[in-house]
Amino acid sequence: GSNGIVKFDGDEVDTASALALDPNSKIVVVGATATRVLVFRLGTDGAFDTSFGTNGVTKPVQGSARDVAITPDGGILIAGTVSSDLMVMRLGATGLLDAAFGVDGVTVLSTGATGSESAFESAEALAVAPGGTITVAGSAQAGNDQNLLVAQLTPSGALHVPFGSGGLLVSYLQGGHDNADDVLVDTDGSIVLVGSTSAEANGLRSALIGRLMPN
């Protein structure tokens, strides 16, 4: 970079939310433009990696990205939101969507709430277990309440049905405002997450640390 700093100046309002190192120590950064997921890859010297996307940058789909993880084969897993649903996508090492994952590289999940409880799901973090299972954590809006949401996917992007209810877990902790901001998977498969909780939508918030069993 320049004096230790790299800036991406696109044509829109651009934000970066998370980063990860790939097996070659290249830096993968994810975030959003005004309307699309933003991903770029830098070399160890901070220069944009021209072997990735277009001159080091790709904007694969509409939506926003909140977290990223790199698989051992160099695949790039990204969690975020599209429209009002939770989204997970996988890019290959060159920045193209991996068509073998989900539908054309993308899995979109909804809790299925309707009517007065029309849902807004968002992913804030993801983690990959040694076997490749993907755990995503965030929140699901239902009516006036925001609830803790955890989803688990197979390596191919399908819901991991043994987890929760068909691969999804929505937890109504205090009936107010609950969300997860980060997640880890332990060596025994249990899920450790952190976030916040409150008894009322506009009430005082408390730090939340939880541990879920693998199923």
Short mmCIF file of C-alpha atoms in Angstrom, two decimals:
data_model
loop_
_atom_site.label_atom_id
_atom_site.label_comp_id
_atom_site.label_asym_id
_atom_site.label_seq_id
_atom_site.Cartn_x
_atom_site.Cartn_y
_atom_site.Cartn_z
CA GLY A 1 0.00 0.00 0.00
CA SER A 2 0.97 3.60 0.60
CA ASN A 3 2.48 4.23 4.04
CA GLY A 4 0.87 0.96 5.18
CA ILE A 5 -2.63 1.82 3.95
CA VAL A 6 -4.70 0.58 0.99
CA LYS A 7 -7.87 2.36 -0.12
CA PHE A 8 -10.47 1.16 -2.61
CA ASP A 9 -12.10 4.10 -4.34
CA GLY A 10 -15.01 2.86 -6.42
CA ASP A 11 -17.82 4.81 -8.01
CA GLU A 12 -20.14 4.39 -5.03
CA VAL A 13 -20.17 4.38 -1.23
CA ASP A 14 -17.92 1.42 -0.46
CA THR A 15 -17.48 -0.28 2.91
CA ALA A 16 -15.28 -3.14 4.13
CA SER A 17 -16.62 -5.42 6.89
CA ALA A 18 -14.25 -8.39 7.24
CA LEU A 19 -11.06 -9.95 5.95
CA ALA A 20 -9.26 -13.27 5.87
CA LEU A 21 -5.93 -14.68 4.67
CA ASP A 22 -5.91 -17.34 1.97
CA PRO A 23 -3.42 -20.26 1.89
CA ASN A 24 -0.93 -18.02 0.03
CA SER A 25 -1.21 -15.23 2.63
CA LYS A 26 -3.15 -13.03 0.21
CA ILE A 27 -5.71 -10.78 1.89
CA VAL A 28 -9.39 -11.23 0.96
CA VAL A 29 -11.63 -8.31 1.97
CA VAL A 30 -15.43 -8.26 1.82
CA GLY A 31 -18.02 -5.54 2.26
CA ALA A 32 -20.51 -3.71 0.09
CA THR A 33 -21.04 -0.96 -2.42
CA ALA A 34 -24.33 0.93 -2.32
CA THR A 35 -26.10 -2.07 -3.86
CA ARG A 36 -23.74 -5.05 -4.32
CA VAL A 37 -21.43 -7.37 -2.42
CA LEU A 38 -17.85 -6.12 -2.71
CA VAL A 39 -14.88 -8.50 -2.65
CA PHE A 40 -11.25 -7.69 -3.36
CA ARG A 41 -7.95 -9.49 -2.91
CA LEU A 42 -4.59 -7.97 -2.13
CA GLY A 43 -1.11 -9.41 -2.35
CA THR A 44 1.21 -9.46 0.65
CA ASP A 45 2.52 -6.05 -0.46
CA GLY A 46 -0.99 -4.56 -0.47
CA ALA A 47 -1.28 -4.39 -4.25
CA PHE A 48 -4.54 -5.49 -5.85
CA ASP A 49 -4.21 -9.09 -7.09
CA THR A 50 -4.97 -8.88 -10.81
CA SER A 51 -5.51 -12.68 -11.01
CA PHE A 52 -8.70 -12.18 -8.97
CA GLY A 53 -11.91 -10.80 -10.45
CA THR A 54 -11.31 -7.69 -12.55
CA ASN A 55 -8.04 -6.06 -11.50
CA GLY A 56 -8.41 -7.62 -8.06
CA VAL A 57 -12.07 -6.71 -7.48
CA THR A 58 -15.41 -8.46 -7.96
CA LYS A 59 -19.00 -7.47 -7.17
CA PRO A 60 -20.69 -10.84 -7.70
CA VAL A 61 -24.31 -10.26 -6.59
CA GLN A 62 -26.65 -7.70 -5.09
CA GLY A 63 -26.58 -7.43 -1.31
CA SER A 64 -23.97 -6.83 1.35
CA ALA A 65 -21.26 -9.00 2.94
CA ARG A 66 -20.50 -9.14 6.65
CA ASP A 67 -17.96 -11.95 7.08
CA VAL A 68 -15.59 -14.16 5.11
CA ALA A 69 -13.77 -17.46 5.62
CA ILE A 70 -11.28 -19.29 3.43
CA THR A 71 -11.53 -23.04 2.94
CA PRO A 72 -8.37 -25.19 2.76
CA ASP A 73 -8.67 -25.42 -1.04
CA GLY A 74 -8.71 -21.62 -1.36
CA GLY A 75 -12.47 -21.27 -1.78
CA ILE A 76 -13.96 -18.05 -0.40
CA LEU A 77 -17.11 -18.32 1.74
CA ILE A 78 -19.01 -15.08 2.31
CA ALA A 79 -22.00 -14.43 4.58
CA GLY A 80 -24.32 -11.45 4.41
CA THR A 81 -27.76 -10.30 3.34
CA VAL A 82 -29.63 -9.95 0.07
CA SER A 83 -33.01 -8.18 -0.01
CA SER A 84 -34.41 -9.31 3.36
CA ASP A 85 -32.82 -12.77 3.54
CA LEU A 86 -29.64 -14.32 4.89
CA MET A 87 -27.15 -15.17 2.16
CA VAL A 88 -24.06 -17.37 1.91
CA MET A 89 -21.97 -17.61 -1.25
CA ARG A 90 -18.81 -19.31 -2.35
CA LEU A 91 -16.26 -17.93 -4.78
CA GLY A 92 -13.46 -19.87 -6.39
CA ALA A 93 -9.86 -18.74 -6.07
CA THR A 94 -10.19 -16.54 -9.18
CA GLY A 95 -13.24 -14.68 -7.85
CA LEU A 96 -15.92 -16.42 -9.89
CA LEU A 97 -19.01 -17.83 -8.17
CA ASP A 98 -18.65 -21.58 -7.54
CA ALA A 99 -21.58 -23.11 -9.44
CA ALA A 100 -21.30 -26.32 -7.37
CA PHE A 101 -22.34 -24.40 -4.24
CA GLY A 102 -26.03 -23.65 -3.56
CA VAL A 103 -27.74 -22.30 -6.68
CA ASP A 104 -25.12 -20.88 -9.04
CA GLY A 105 -22.80 -20.23 -6.12
CA VAL A 106 -25.30 -18.69 -3.70
CA THR A 107 -27.56 -20.01 -0.92
CA VAL A 108 -30.38 -17.73 0.29
CA LEU A 109 -32.19 -18.61 3.50
CA SER A 110 -35.42 -17.35 5.04
CA THR A 111 -37.15 -18.33 8.28
CA GLY A 112 -40.44 -18.22 6.37
CA ALA A 113 -42.27 -15.77 8.64
CA THR A 114 -45.17 -14.02 6.90
CA GLY A 115 -47.79 -11.34 7.45
CA SER A 116 -47.32 -9.23 10.57
CA GLU A 117 -44.18 -11.22 11.33
CA SER A 118 -42.55 -10.73 7.95
CA ALA A 119 -38.91 -11.53 8.57
CA PHE A 120 -35.66 -9.76 7.85
CA GLU A 121 -32.73 -12.13 8.25
CA SER A 122 -29.13 -11.05 8.35
CA ALA A 123 -25.84 -12.90 8.73
CA GLU A 124 -23.10 -11.30 10.80
CA ALA A 125 -20.52 -14.10 11.04
CA LEU A 126 -19.63 -17.55 9.78
CA ALA A 127 -17.26 -20.35 10.73
CA VAL A 128 -16.18 -23.52 8.96
CA ALA A 129 -15.72 -26.80 10.85
CA PRO A 130 -12.84 -29.16 9.96
CA GLY A 131 -15.27 -31.38 8.02
CA GLY A 132 -16.45 -28.42 5.94
CA THR A 133 -19.82 -27.76 7.62
CA ILE A 134 -20.59 -24.03 7.58
CA THR A 135 -22.18 -22.30 10.57
CA VAL A 136 -23.70 -18.84 10.09
CA ALA A 137 -24.92 -16.60 12.90
CA GLY A 138 -26.91 -13.36 12.93
CA SER A 139 -30.47 -12.30 13.57
CA ALA A 140 -34.03 -12.62 12.28
CA GLN A 141 -36.53 -9.80 12.60
CA ALA A 142 -40.08 -10.96 13.38
CA GLY A 143 -42.65 -8.28 14.09
CA ASN A 144 -41.16 -5.93 16.67
CA ASP A 145 -38.69 -8.52 17.94
CA GLN A 146 -35.23 -9.36 16.69
CA ASN A 147 -34.23 -12.94 17.43
CA LEU A 148 -30.99 -14.87 17.45
CA LEU A 149 -30.52 -16.84 14.22
CA VAL A 150 -28.06 -19.67 13.58
CA ALA A 151 -27.98 -21.69 10.37
CA GLN A 152 -25.82 -24.62 9.37
CA LEU A 153 -24.96 -25.62 5.80
CA THR A 154 -23.22 -28.57 4.21
CA PRO A 155 -20.04 -27.89 2.20
CA SER A 156 -22.18 -27.78 -0.95
CA GLY A 157 -24.45 -25.04 0.43
CA ALA A 158 -27.51 -27.12 1.36
CA LEU A 159 -29.11 -26.85 4.80
CA HIS A 160 -27.55 -29.31 7.24
CA VAL A 161 -30.85 -30.88 8.28
CA PRO A 162 -29.72 -32.53 11.57
CA PHE A 163 -29.00 -29.09 13.04
CA GLY A 164 -31.84 -27.20 14.74
CA SER A 165 -35.08 -27.38 12.77
CA GLY A 166 -34.09 -28.48 9.29
CA GLY A 167 -30.78 -26.62 9.51
CA LEU A 168 -32.11 -23.41 11.13
CA LEU A 169 -32.31 -22.31 14.76
CA VAL A 170 -34.25 -19.18 15.75
CA SER A 171 -33.97 -18.44 19.46
CA TYR A 172 -36.36 -16.12 21.30
CA LEU A 173 -34.17 -15.44 24.33
CA GLN A 174 -35.92 -12.51 26.03
CA GLY A 175 -38.56 -11.56 23.51
CA GLY A 176 -36.88 -8.27 22.69
CA HIS A 177 -33.73 -7.73 20.70
CA ASP A 178 -31.26 -10.62 20.37
CA ASN A 179 -28.46 -11.04 17.86
CA ALA A 180 -25.16 -12.83 17.26
CA ASP A 181 -22.11 -10.89 16.08
CA ASP A 182 -19.45 -13.60 15.90
CA VAL A 183 -19.27 -17.39 15.92
CA LEU A 184 -16.67 -20.14 16.35
CA VAL A 185 -16.91 -23.92 16.01
CA ASP A 186 -15.06 -25.94 18.67
CA THR A 187 -13.14 -29.13 17.95
CA ASP A 188 -16.06 -31.20 19.27
CA GLY A 189 -18.47 -29.49 16.85
CA SER A 190 -20.14 -27.31 19.46
CA ILE A 191 -20.90 -23.71 18.46
CA VAL A 192 -19.72 -20.74 20.51
CA LEU A 193 -21.22 -17.34 19.74
CA VAL A 194 -21.24 -13.81 21.09
CA GLY A 195 -23.70 -10.97 20.62
CA SER A 196 -26.19 -9.01 22.65
CA THR A 197 -29.66 -9.38 24.15
CA SER A 198 -32.35 -7.20 25.67
CA ALA A 199 -35.82 -7.80 27.08
CA GLU A 200 -37.30 -4.92 25.05
CA ALA A 201 -36.64 -3.75 21.52
CA ASN A 202 -35.44 -0.34 22.78
CA GLY A 203 -34.26 -1.48 26.20
CA LEU A 204 -30.84 -1.79 27.79
CA ARG A 205 -28.67 -4.40 26.13
CA SER A 206 -26.52 -7.07 27.73
CA ALA A 207 -23.56 -8.93 26.32
CA LEU A 208 -24.42 -12.46 25.23
CA ILE A 209 -22.13 -15.47 25.13
CA GLY A 210 -23.70 -18.81 24.20
CA ARG A 211 -22.70 -22.34 23.43
CA LEU A 212 -24.80 -24.71 21.30
CA MET A 213 -24.40 -28.45 20.98
CA PRO A 214 -23.60 -29.69 17.45
CA ASN A 215 -27.21 -30.75 16.73
#
